[in-house]
mmCIF file of C-alpha atoms in Angstrom:
data_model
loop_
_atom_site.group_PDB
_atom_site.id
_atom_site.type_symbol
_atom_site.label_atom_id
_atom_site.label_comp_id
_atom_site.label_asym_id
_atom_site.label_seq_id
_atom_site.Cartn_x
_atom_site.Cartn_y
_atom_site.Cartn_z
ATOM 1 C CA UNK A 1 -85.254 90.734 103.674
ATOM 2 C CA UNK A 2 -86.335 93.430 106.108
ATOM 3 C CA UNK A 3 -82.810 94.289 107.141
ATOM 4 C CA UNK A 4 -81.886 95.241 103.597
ATOM 5 C CA UNK A 5 -84.418 98.006 103.366
ATOM 6 C CA UNK A 6 -83.852 99.012 106.974
ATOM 7 C CA UNK A 7 -80.231 99.702 106.147
ATOM 8 C CA UNK A 8 -81.050 101.521 102.910
ATOM 9 C CA UNK A 9 -83.641 103.738 104.599
ATOM 10 C CA UNK A 10 -81.261 104.769 107.409
ATOM 11 C CA UNK A 11 -78.062 105.143 105.368
ATOM 12 C CA UNK A 12 -78.108 108.004 102.843
ATOM 13 C CA UNK A 13 -77.636 106.730 99.316
ATOM 14 C CA UNK A 14 -75.378 108.357 96.727
ATOM 15 C CA UNK A 15 -78.509 109.638 95.017
ATOM 16 C CA UNK A 16 -79.721 111.305 98.218
ATOM 17 C CA UNK A 17 -76.295 112.810 98.960
ATOM 18 C CA UNK A 18 -76.097 114.251 95.443
ATOM 19 C CA UNK A 19 -79.633 115.620 95.751
ATOM 20 C CA UNK A 20 -78.754 117.273 99.056
ATOM 21 C CA UNK A 21 -75.767 118.988 97.462
ATOM 22 C CA UNK A 22 -77.838 120.243 94.535
ATOM 23 C CA UNK A 23 -80.304 121.900 96.939
ATOM 24 C CA UNK A 24 -77.875 124.833 96.914
ATOM 25 C CA UNK A 25 -79.492 125.746 93.596
ATOM 26 C CA UNK A 26 -82.681 126.780 95.434
ATOM 27 C CA UNK A 27 -81.390 129.996 97.015
ATOM 28 C CA UNK A 28 -79.427 130.658 93.830
ATOM 29 C CA UNK A 29 -82.613 130.560 91.750
ATOM 30 C CA UNK A 30 -84.434 132.823 94.202
ATOM 31 C CA UNK A 31 -81.570 135.308 94.114
ATOM 32 C CA UNK A 32 -81.520 135.220 90.312
ATOM 33 C CA UNK A 33 -85.232 136.015 90.199
ATOM 34 C CA UNK A 34 -85.225 138.587 93.025
ATOM 35 C CA UNK A 35 -82.272 140.604 91.741
ATOM 36 C CA UNK A 36 -83.208 140.197 88.073
ATOM 37 C CA UNK A 37 -80.019 138.520 86.889
ATOM 38 C CA UNK A 38 -81.713 137.665 83.611
ATOM 39 C CA UNK A 39 -83.811 134.872 82.135
ATOM 40 C CA UNK A 40 -80.890 132.529 81.452
ATOM 41 C CA UNK A 41 -79.639 132.317 85.086
ATOM 42 C CA UNK A 42 -83.206 131.856 86.323
ATOM 43 C CA UNK A 43 -83.804 129.113 83.762
ATOM 44 C CA UNK A 44 -80.728 127.056 84.604
ATOM 45 C CA UNK A 45 -80.812 127.576 88.374
ATOM 46 C CA UNK A 46 -84.520 126.714 88.681
ATOM 47 C CA UNK A 47 -84.095 123.657 86.439
ATOM 48 C CA UNK A 48 -81.144 122.536 88.550
ATOM 49 C CA UNK A 49 -83.169 123.090 91.721
ATOM 50 C CA UNK A 50 -86.084 120.977 90.487
ATOM 51 C CA UNK A 51 -83.832 117.915 90.065
ATOM 52 C CA UNK A 52 -82.959 117.361 93.765
ATOM 53 C CA UNK A 53 -86.467 118.310 94.839
ATOM 54 C CA UNK A 54 -87.873 115.647 92.498
ATOM 55 C CA UNK A 55 -85.460 113.080 93.951
ATOM 56 C CA UNK A 56 -86.416 113.894 97.545
ATOM 57 C CA UNK A 57 -90.096 113.918 96.622
ATOM 58 C CA UNK A 58 -89.749 110.455 95.089
ATOM 59 C CA UNK A 59 -87.703 109.180 98.046
ATOM 60 C CA UNK A 60 -90.205 110.504 100.582
ATOM 61 C CA UNK A 61 -93.056 108.876 98.685
ATOM 62 C CA UNK A 62 -91.246 105.519 98.704
ATOM 63 C CA UNK A 63 -90.432 105.722 102.422
ATOM 64 C CA UNK A 64 -93.954 106.768 103.409
ATOM 65 C CA UNK A 65 -95.376 103.958 101.276
ATOM 66 C CA UNK A 66 -93.316 101.494 103.302
ATOM 67 C CA UNK A 67 -94.278 103.149 106.583
ATOM 68 C CA UNK A 68 -98.008 103.158 105.829
ATOM 69 C CA UNK A 69 -98.300 99.707 104.230
ATOM 70 C CA UNK A 70 -99.020 98.586 100.653
ATOM 71 C CA UNK A 71 -102.652 99.723 100.399
ATOM 72 C CA UNK A 72 -102.231 103.287 101.662
ATOM 73 C CA UNK A 73 -98.808 103.377 100.052
ATOM 74 C CA UNK A 74 -100.332 102.686 96.652
ATOM 75 C CA UNK A 75 -102.750 105.573 97.107
ATOM 76 C CA UNK A 76 -99.861 107.786 98.176
ATOM 77 C CA UNK A 77 -97.982 106.780 95.038
ATOM 78 C CA UNK A 78 -101.098 107.606 93.030
ATOM 79 C CA UNK A 79 -101.037 111.145 94.420
ATOM 80 C CA UNK A 80 -97.298 111.835 94.501
ATOM 81 C CA UNK A 81 -95.700 109.244 92.204
ATOM 82 C CA UNK A 82 -95.560 111.747 89.332
ATOM 83 C CA UNK A 83 -96.099 114.898 91.358
ATOM 84 C CA UNK A 84 -93.156 116.721 89.783
ATOM 85 C CA UNK A 85 -94.437 116.240 86.231
ATOM 86 C CA UNK A 86 -97.977 117.155 87.295
ATOM 87 C CA UNK A 87 -96.931 120.326 89.122
ATOM 88 C CA UNK A 88 -94.786 121.559 86.220
ATOM 89 C CA UNK A 89 -97.608 120.791 83.776
ATOM 90 C CA UNK A 90 -100.227 122.588 85.912
ATOM 91 C CA UNK A 91 -98.027 125.671 86.270
ATOM 92 C CA UNK A 92 -97.356 125.693 82.527
ATOM 93 C CA UNK A 93 -101.054 125.203 81.764
ATOM 94 C CA UNK A 94 -102.002 128.104 84.027
ATOM 95 C CA UNK A 95 -99.459 130.219 82.157
ATOM 96 C CA UNK A 96 -101.200 129.349 78.894
ATOM 97 C CA UNK A 97 -98.443 127.119 77.502
ATOM 98 C CA UNK A 98 -100.953 124.581 76.210
ATOM 99 C CA UNK A 99 -98.791 123.369 73.321
ATOM 100 C CA UNK A 100 -95.842 122.717 75.629
ATOM 101 C CA UNK A 101 -98.053 120.839 78.099
ATOM 102 C CA UNK A 102 -99.506 118.622 75.382
ATOM 103 C CA UNK A 103 -96.045 117.971 74.011
ATOM 104 C CA UNK A 104 -94.822 117.054 77.507
ATOM 105 C CA UNK A 105 -97.446 114.294 77.657
ATOM 106 C CA UNK A 106 -95.998 112.765 74.513
ATOM 107 C CA UNK A 107 -92.462 113.259 75.785
ATOM 108 C CA UNK A 108 -93.130 111.683 79.180
ATOM 109 C CA UNK A 109 -94.517 108.525 77.583
ATOM 110 C CA UNK A 110 -91.529 108.394 75.236
ATOM 111 C CA UNK A 111 -89.017 108.988 78.009
ATOM 112 C CA UNK A 112 -90.484 106.401 80.385
ATOM 113 C CA UNK A 113 -91.006 103.622 77.863
ATOM 114 C CA UNK A 114 -87.931 104.148 75.700
ATOM 115 C CA UNK A 115 -85.346 106.150 77.647
ATOM 116 C CA UNK A 116 -85.841 104.928 81.231
ATOM 117 C CA UNK A 117 -86.608 101.341 80.244
ATOM 118 C CA UNK A 118 -83.842 101.379 77.637
ATOM 119 C CA UNK A 119 -81.236 102.657 80.091
ATOM 120 C CA UNK A 120 -82.353 100.064 82.645
ATOM 121 C CA UNK A 121 -82.063 97.168 80.204
ATOM 122 C CA UNK A 122 -78.802 98.410 78.651
ATOM 123 C CA UNK A 123 -76.948 99.189 81.889
ATOM 124 C CA UNK A 124 -78.538 96.363 83.859
ATOM 125 C CA UNK A 125 -77.610 93.879 81.152
ATOM 126 C CA UNK A 126 -73.902 94.763 81.110
ATOM 127 C CA UNK A 127 -71.936 91.757 82.317
ATOM 128 C CA UNK A 128 -75.030 89.545 82.367
ATOM 129 C CA UNK A 129 -76.383 87.133 79.773
ATOM 130 C CA UNK A 130 -79.958 88.254 80.431
ATOM 131 C CA UNK A 131 -82.229 89.538 83.168
ATOM 132 C CA UNK A 132 -85.695 88.323 84.065
ATOM 133 C CA UNK A 133 -88.792 89.995 85.479
ATOM 134 C CA UNK A 134 -92.456 89.267 85.991
ATOM 135 C CA UNK A 135 -94.178 89.742 82.595
ATOM 136 C CA UNK A 136 -97.527 90.452 84.302
ATOM 137 C CA UNK A 137 -96.406 94.001 85.079
ATOM 138 C CA UNK A 138 -95.567 94.642 81.433
ATOM 139 C CA UNK A 139 -98.779 92.967 80.276
ATOM 140 C CA UNK A 140 -101.107 94.987 82.499
ATOM 141 C CA UNK A 141 -99.361 98.277 81.824
ATOM 142 C CA UNK A 142 -99.125 97.533 78.116
ATOM 143 C CA UNK A 143 -102.866 96.934 77.890
ATOM 144 C CA UNK A 144 -103.610 100.148 79.778
ATOM 145 C CA UNK A 145 -101.228 102.118 77.565
ATOM 146 C CA UNK A 146 -102.922 100.729 74.457
ATOM 147 C CA UNK A 147 -106.168 102.124 75.849
ATOM 148 C CA UNK A 148 -104.489 105.503 76.325
ATOM 149 C CA UNK A 149 -103.327 105.491 72.691
ATOM 150 C CA UNK A 150 -106.893 104.774 71.603
ATOM 151 C CA UNK A 151 -108.096 107.661 73.788
ATOM 152 C CA UNK A 152 -105.964 110.176 71.877
ATOM 153 C CA UNK A 153 -106.369 108.510 68.491
ATOM 154 C CA UNK A 154 -110.011 109.441 67.900
ATOM 155 C CA UNK A 155 -109.807 113.201 68.638
ATOM 156 C CA UNK A 156 -106.441 113.382 66.847
ATOM 157 C CA UNK A 157 -107.915 111.820 63.716
ATOM 158 C CA UNK A 158 -110.813 114.255 63.874
ATOM 159 C CA UNK A 159 -108.330 117.119 64.043
ATOM 160 C CA UNK A 160 -106.350 115.715 61.113
ATOM 161 C CA UNK A 161 -109.523 115.582 59.022
ATOM 162 C CA UNK A 162 -109.573 119.380 58.948
ATOM 163 C CA UNK A 163 -113.104 119.703 60.300
ATOM 164 C CA UNK A 164 -114.012 122.269 62.958
ATOM 165 C CA UNK A 165 -114.403 119.901 65.896
ATOM 166 C CA UNK A 166 -112.843 121.958 68.685
ATOM 167 C CA UNK A 167 -115.924 122.036 70.933
ATOM 168 C CA UNK A 168 -116.661 118.376 70.345
ATOM 169 C CA UNK A 169 -113.077 117.422 71.112
ATOM 170 C CA UNK A 170 -113.183 119.230 74.442
ATOM 171 C CA UNK A 171 -116.376 117.443 75.474
ATOM 172 C CA UNK A 172 -115.040 114.116 74.238
ATOM 173 C CA UNK A 173 -111.737 114.672 76.041
ATOM 174 C CA UNK A 174 -113.541 115.290 79.335
ATOM 175 C CA UNK A 175 -115.524 112.094 78.861
ATOM 176 C CA UNK A 176 -112.344 110.139 78.118
ATOM 177 C CA UNK A 177 -110.666 111.688 81.164
ATOM 178 C CA UNK A 178 -113.329 110.263 83.480
ATOM 179 C CA UNK A 179 -113.059 106.862 81.787
ATOM 180 C CA UNK A 180 -109.266 106.845 82.214
ATOM 181 C CA UNK A 181 -109.582 107.797 85.885
ATOM 182 C CA UNK A 182 -112.010 104.920 86.401
ATOM 183 C CA UNK A 183 -109.621 102.526 84.650
ATOM 184 C CA UNK A 184 -106.778 103.719 86.859
ATOM 185 C CA UNK A 185 -108.846 103.009 89.953
ATOM 186 C CA UNK A 186 -109.536 99.520 88.647
ATOM 187 C CA UNK A 187 -105.819 98.912 88.000
ATOM 188 C CA UNK A 188 -105.195 99.728 91.669
ATOM 189 C CA UNK A 189 -107.909 97.273 92.639
ATOM 190 C CA UNK A 190 -106.331 94.650 90.364
ATOM 191 C CA UNK A 191 -102.821 95.031 91.765
ATOM 192 C CA UNK A 192 -103.746 95.482 95.435
ATOM 193 C CA UNK A 193 -106.726 93.181 95.875
ATOM 194 C CA UNK A 194 -107.974 90.756 93.257
ATOM 195 C CA UNK A 195 -104.568 89.824 91.725
ATOM 196 C CA UNK A 196 -102.111 90.912 94.360
ATOM 197 C CA UNK A 197 -100.323 87.549 94.296
ATOM 198 C CA UNK A 198 -99.110 88.307 90.769
ATOM 199 C CA UNK A 199 -97.054 91.185 92.178
ATOM 200 C CA UNK A 200 -95.532 89.136 95.010
ATOM 201 C CA UNK A 201 -92.063 89.056 93.421
ATOM 202 C CA UNK A 202 -91.812 92.825 93.213
ATOM 203 C CA UNK A 203 -93.105 93.134 96.782
ATOM 204 C CA UNK A 204 -90.483 90.634 97.952
ATOM 205 C CA UNK A 205 -87.773 92.846 96.489
ATOM 206 C CA UNK A 206 -88.936 95.567 98.880
ATOM 207 C CA UNK A 207 -88.899 93.166 101.803
ATOM 208 C CA UNK A 208 -92.678 92.647 101.836
ATOM 209 C CA UNK A 209 -93.616 88.966 102.053
ATOM 210 C CA UNK A 210 -97.415 88.665 102.250
ATOM 211 C CA UNK A 211 -97.382 84.975 103.179
ATOM 212 C CA UNK A 212 -94.405 85.119 105.571
ATOM 213 C CA UNK A 213 -95.811 85.857 109.031
ATOM 214 C CA UNK A 214 -92.417 86.279 110.792
ATOM 215 C CA UNK A 215 -91.360 88.838 108.211
ATOM 216 C CA UNK A 216 -94.684 90.632 108.463
ATOM 217 C CA UNK A 217 -94.322 90.705 112.251
ATOM 218 C CA UNK A 218 -90.855 92.212 111.935
ATOM 219 C CA UNK A 219 -91.844 94.856 109.393
ATOM 220 C CA UNK A 220 -93.634 97.221 111.856
ATOM 221 C CA UNK A 221 -90.450 97.398 113.905
ATOM 222 C CA UNK A 222 -88.341 98.506 110.946
ATOM 223 C CA UNK A 223 -90.678 100.787 109.037
ATOM 224 C CA UNK A 224 -89.343 104.263 108.266
ATOM 225 C CA UNK A 225 -90.397 107.067 110.653
ATOM 226 C CA UNK A 226 -93.596 108.740 109.488
ATOM 227 C CA UNK A 227 -93.313 112.397 110.563
ATOM 228 C CA UNK A 228 -89.846 113.263 109.167
ATOM 229 C CA UNK A 229 -90.633 111.819 105.755
ATOM 230 C CA UNK A 230 -94.018 113.568 105.731
ATOM 231 C CA UNK A 231 -92.217 116.871 106.307
ATOM 232 C CA UNK A 232 -89.796 116.056 103.480
ATOM 233 C CA UNK A 233 -92.722 115.212 101.180
ATOM 234 C CA UNK A 234 -94.572 118.464 101.866
ATOM 235 C CA UNK A 235 -91.426 120.600 101.702
ATOM 236 C CA UNK A 236 -90.307 119.026 98.426
ATOM 237 C CA UNK A 237 -93.773 119.453 96.906
ATOM 238 C CA UNK A 238 -93.858 123.129 97.887
ATOM 239 C CA UNK A 239 -90.329 123.586 96.554
ATOM 240 C CA UNK A 240 -91.200 122.037 93.201
ATOM 241 C CA UNK A 241 -94.217 124.345 92.925
ATOM 242 C CA UNK A 242 -92.106 127.465 93.588
ATOM 243 C CA UNK A 243 -89.283 126.439 91.257
ATOM 244 C CA UNK A 244 -91.773 125.466 88.548
ATOM 245 C CA UNK A 245 -93.184 128.999 88.637
ATOM 246 C CA UNK A 246 -89.693 130.413 88.080
ATOM 247 C CA UNK A 247 -88.864 127.892 85.364
ATOM 248 C CA UNK A 248 -92.110 128.238 83.423
ATOM 249 C CA UNK A 249 -91.879 132.015 83.587
ATOM 250 C CA UNK A 250 -88.742 132.054 81.423
ATOM 251 C CA UNK A 251 -88.844 128.752 79.525
ATOM 252 C CA UNK A 252 -90.327 130.149 76.307
ATOM 253 C CA UNK A 253 -87.921 133.077 76.082
ATOM 254 C CA UNK A 254 -84.815 131.005 76.813
ATOM 255 C CA UNK A 255 -85.637 128.034 74.571
ATOM 256 C CA UNK A 256 -86.555 130.315 71.684
ATOM 257 C CA UNK A 257 -83.198 132.028 72.163
ATOM 258 C CA UNK A 258 -81.528 128.654 71.679
ATOM 259 C CA UNK A 259 -83.610 128.029 68.563
ATOM 260 C CA UNK A 260 -85.737 125.326 70.217
ATOM 261 C CA UNK A 261 -89.428 125.033 69.410
ATOM 262 C CA UNK A 262 -92.213 124.698 71.953
ATOM 263 C CA UNK A 263 -92.765 121.173 70.622
ATOM 264 C CA UNK A 264 -89.176 120.074 71.301
ATOM 265 C CA UNK A 265 -89.167 121.805 74.691
ATOM 266 C CA UNK A 266 -92.272 119.935 75.778
ATOM 267 C CA UNK A 267 -91.309 116.571 74.302
ATOM 268 C CA UNK A 268 -87.670 116.417 75.452
ATOM 269 C CA UNK A 269 -86.716 119.017 78.056
ATOM 270 C CA UNK A 270 -89.674 118.923 80.455
ATOM 271 C CA UNK A 271 -89.872 115.108 80.770
ATOM 272 C CA UNK A 272 -86.122 114.936 81.448
ATOM 273 C CA UNK A 273 -86.506 117.576 84.128
ATOM 274 C CA UNK A 274 -89.515 116.047 85.851
ATOM 275 C CA UNK A 275 -88.650 112.356 85.516
ATOM 276 C CA UNK A 276 -85.031 112.276 86.655
ATOM 277 C CA UNK A 277 -85.864 110.619 89.978
ATOM 278 C CA UNK A 278 -87.743 107.765 88.292
ATOM 279 C CA UNK A 279 -84.965 107.236 85.750
ATOM 280 C CA UNK A 280 -82.292 107.041 88.466
ATOM 281 C CA UNK A 281 -84.398 104.621 90.496
ATOM 282 C CA UNK A 282 -85.048 102.348 87.515
ATOM 283 C CA UNK A 283 -81.386 102.232 86.481
ATOM 284 C CA UNK A 284 -80.221 101.658 90.057
ATOM 285 C CA UNK A 285 -82.584 98.720 90.470
ATOM 286 C CA UNK A 286 -81.509 97.268 87.126
ATOM 287 C CA UNK A 287 -77.827 97.425 88.065
ATOM 288 C CA UNK A 288 -78.702 95.507 91.248
ATOM 289 C CA UNK A 289 -80.365 92.878 89.031
ATOM 290 C CA UNK A 290 -83.803 93.789 90.374
ATOM 291 C CA UNK A 291 -85.472 94.122 86.989
ATOM 292 C CA UNK A 292 -88.935 93.573 88.448
ATOM 293 C CA UNK A 293 -88.590 96.886 90.220
ATOM 294 C CA UNK A 294 -86.898 98.632 87.290
ATOM 295 C CA UNK A 295 -89.678 97.619 84.900
ATOM 296 C CA UNK A 296 -92.349 98.446 87.486
ATOM 297 C CA UNK A 297 -90.910 101.956 87.934
ATOM 298 C CA UNK A 298 -90.658 102.715 84.209
ATOM 299 C CA UNK A 299 -94.012 101.239 83.190
ATOM 300 C CA UNK A 300 -95.835 102.239 86.371
ATOM 301 C CA UNK A 301 -94.784 105.848 85.917
ATOM 302 C CA UNK A 302 -96.140 105.770 82.370
ATOM 303 C CA UNK A 303 -99.396 104.328 83.654
ATOM 304 C CA UNK A 304 -99.692 107.156 86.177
ATOM 305 C CA UNK A 305 -99.188 109.732 83.453
ATOM 306 C CA UNK A 306 -101.630 108.176 80.997
ATOM 307 C CA UNK A 307 -104.419 107.287 83.422
ATOM 308 C CA UNK A 308 -104.025 109.942 86.128
ATOM 309 C CA UNK A 309 -101.936 112.964 85.155
ATOM 310 C CA UNK A 310 -103.500 113.401 81.712
ATOM 311 C CA UNK A 311 -107.126 113.200 82.950
ATOM 312 C CA UNK A 312 -106.334 115.660 85.750
ATOM 313 C CA UNK A 313 -104.884 118.140 83.255
ATOM 314 C CA UNK A 314 -107.920 117.783 80.990
ATOM 315 C CA UNK A 315 -110.398 118.278 83.836
ATOM 316 C CA UNK A 316 -108.517 121.094 85.578
ATOM 317 C CA UNK A 317 -107.645 122.993 82.394
ATOM 318 C CA UNK A 318 -110.960 124.919 82.158
ATOM 319 C CA UNK A 319 -110.603 125.979 85.800
ATOM 320 C CA UNK A 320 -107.194 127.464 84.974
ATOM 321 C CA UNK A 321 -108.624 129.315 81.988
ATOM 322 C CA UNK A 322 -106.852 127.188 79.387
ATOM 323 C CA UNK A 323 -108.830 124.082 78.313
ATOM 324 C CA UNK A 324 -106.779 121.105 77.199
ATOM 325 C CA UNK A 325 -108.108 118.485 74.797
ATOM 326 C CA UNK A 326 -106.605 115.171 73.714
ATOM 327 C CA UNK A 327 -106.060 116.055 70.083
ATOM 328 C CA UNK A 328 -102.405 115.635 69.096
ATOM 329 C CA UNK A 329 -100.717 116.098 65.760
ATOM 330 C CA UNK A 330 -99.829 113.081 63.656
ATOM 331 C CA UNK A 331 -96.161 113.026 64.644
ATOM 332 C CA UNK A 332 -96.989 113.056 68.368
ATOM 333 C CA UNK A 333 -99.535 110.292 67.872
ATOM 334 C CA UNK A 334 -97.028 108.169 65.950
ATOM 335 C CA UNK A 335 -94.395 108.760 68.646
ATOM 336 C CA UNK A 336 -96.695 107.608 71.465
ATOM 337 C CA UNK A 337 -97.901 104.580 69.506
ATOM 338 C CA UNK A 338 -94.312 103.647 68.614
ATOM 339 C CA UNK A 339 -93.148 103.918 72.230
ATOM 340 C CA UNK A 340 -96.000 101.723 73.444
ATOM 341 C CA UNK A 341 -95.559 99.153 70.661
ATOM 342 C CA UNK A 342 -91.771 98.836 70.921
ATOM 343 C CA UNK A 343 -91.734 98.670 74.728
ATOM 344 C CA UNK A 344 -94.452 96.008 74.652
ATOM 345 C CA UNK A 345 -92.519 93.909 72.164
ATOM 346 C CA UNK A 346 -89.331 93.859 74.245
ATOM 347 C CA UNK A 347 -90.943 93.383 77.667
ATOM 348 C CA UNK A 348 -93.802 90.926 77.259
ATOM 349 C CA UNK A 349 -91.534 87.851 77.409
ATOM 350 C CA UNK A 350 -90.217 88.753 80.878
ATOM 351 C CA UNK A 351 -86.590 88.790 79.692
ATOM 352 C CA UNK A 352 -84.183 91.543 78.731
ATOM 353 C CA UNK A 353 -80.567 92.042 77.692
ATOM 354 C CA UNK A 354 -78.334 94.999 76.920
ATOM 355 C CA UNK A 355 -79.053 94.905 73.177
ATOM 356 C CA UNK A 356 -82.792 95.323 73.738
ATOM 357 C CA UNK A 357 -81.966 98.329 75.882
ATOM 358 C CA UNK A 358 -79.858 99.795 73.083
ATOM 359 C CA UNK A 359 -82.737 99.325 70.642
ATOM 360 C CA UNK A 360 -85.099 101.225 72.944
ATOM 361 C CA UNK A 361 -82.562 104.040 73.331
ATOM 362 C CA UNK A 362 -82.091 104.200 69.563
ATOM 363 C CA UNK A 363 -85.855 104.509 69.084
ATOM 364 C CA UNK A 364 -85.938 107.364 71.623
ATOM 365 C CA UNK A 365 -83.090 109.230 69.939
ATOM 366 C CA UNK A 366 -84.696 108.917 66.506
ATOM 367 C CA UNK A 367 -88.056 110.192 67.726
ATOM 368 C CA UNK A 368 -86.476 113.040 69.754
ATOM 369 C CA UNK A 369 -84.391 114.096 66.737
ATOM 370 C CA UNK A 370 -87.527 114.048 64.619
ATOM 371 C CA UNK A 371 -89.219 116.497 66.985
ATOM 372 C CA UNK A 372 -86.145 118.731 66.915
ATOM 373 C CA UNK A 373 -85.965 118.941 63.137
ATOM 374 C CA UNK A 374 -89.730 119.118 62.755
ATOM 375 C CA UNK A 375 -89.955 121.956 65.253
ATOM 376 C CA UNK A 376 -86.958 123.736 63.825
#
């Protein structure tokens, strides 16, 4: 229904109100950096500031997607859907924190497929026998994620063999990056053109009914205003960039002071910081029994990371002076493969319940603990 989204876009949600309140952390982080209060205040204040900025960035992207229509909206989501994670990763890569950036790739996949999806199924399933969603979303994303696992498997195995293959891995990684970008473009074509009808249920949840002419006629009258949300998008993006500079500048010193390794920082802390907005959206949709949207958010975000964010980091790395290849250690490779396999197993049937969510959360906790003890 159009009126549903009209009301939600004009009435501030609890998430937006909380994000507005947390914006007070922005001037606090600037003051901490300007007056040299120490690394710890800068670390916590900048991390706290990134959270509301990520929420407003995600909200602005959603509203602009509705204002501009599904086709342009999909392209906008392609550019800004995971902008927070990409900006933090680019800033960290420019600072030479290559190990943390590579670990954050593993952690983002884990967090989206196990933590976000697990929370959605667990909390959404409370008080319900089961929830249903379109399995096509899980099937398409699962196939693409399997491709991403294959893309990191070959260079990772070469690294594990002990041979000196650094130069070859860089060239191979650039080749794979272009292939993944092409696949991502084709997934957009699949979902927006050739097989758009398969996504009709998820579109209906947003109030978009492709075959309902009266609804389509009413949509232009109730679309969110373009200019204000464009300003919010640009301001939030700039804010994330500034706060990421502050955060990355002290992250190594602070985490080492807490006894945390670069591996654990990249796998657990950075994905939680950059993906909060997606996790809140997925859980909120699940509680409203809109599992199509919850699954689409969790899996779609993973798809963006695997097929867009990762190739961008690989291709831009040399320009920043710190090349990034796709060779991961065995534990990271196992973690990614496990996340993809387990999430596929619980989502391909188009049904979920709270126990399946608990199983996903348990898998995430075990893998995260493994990185902590391995790094320690």
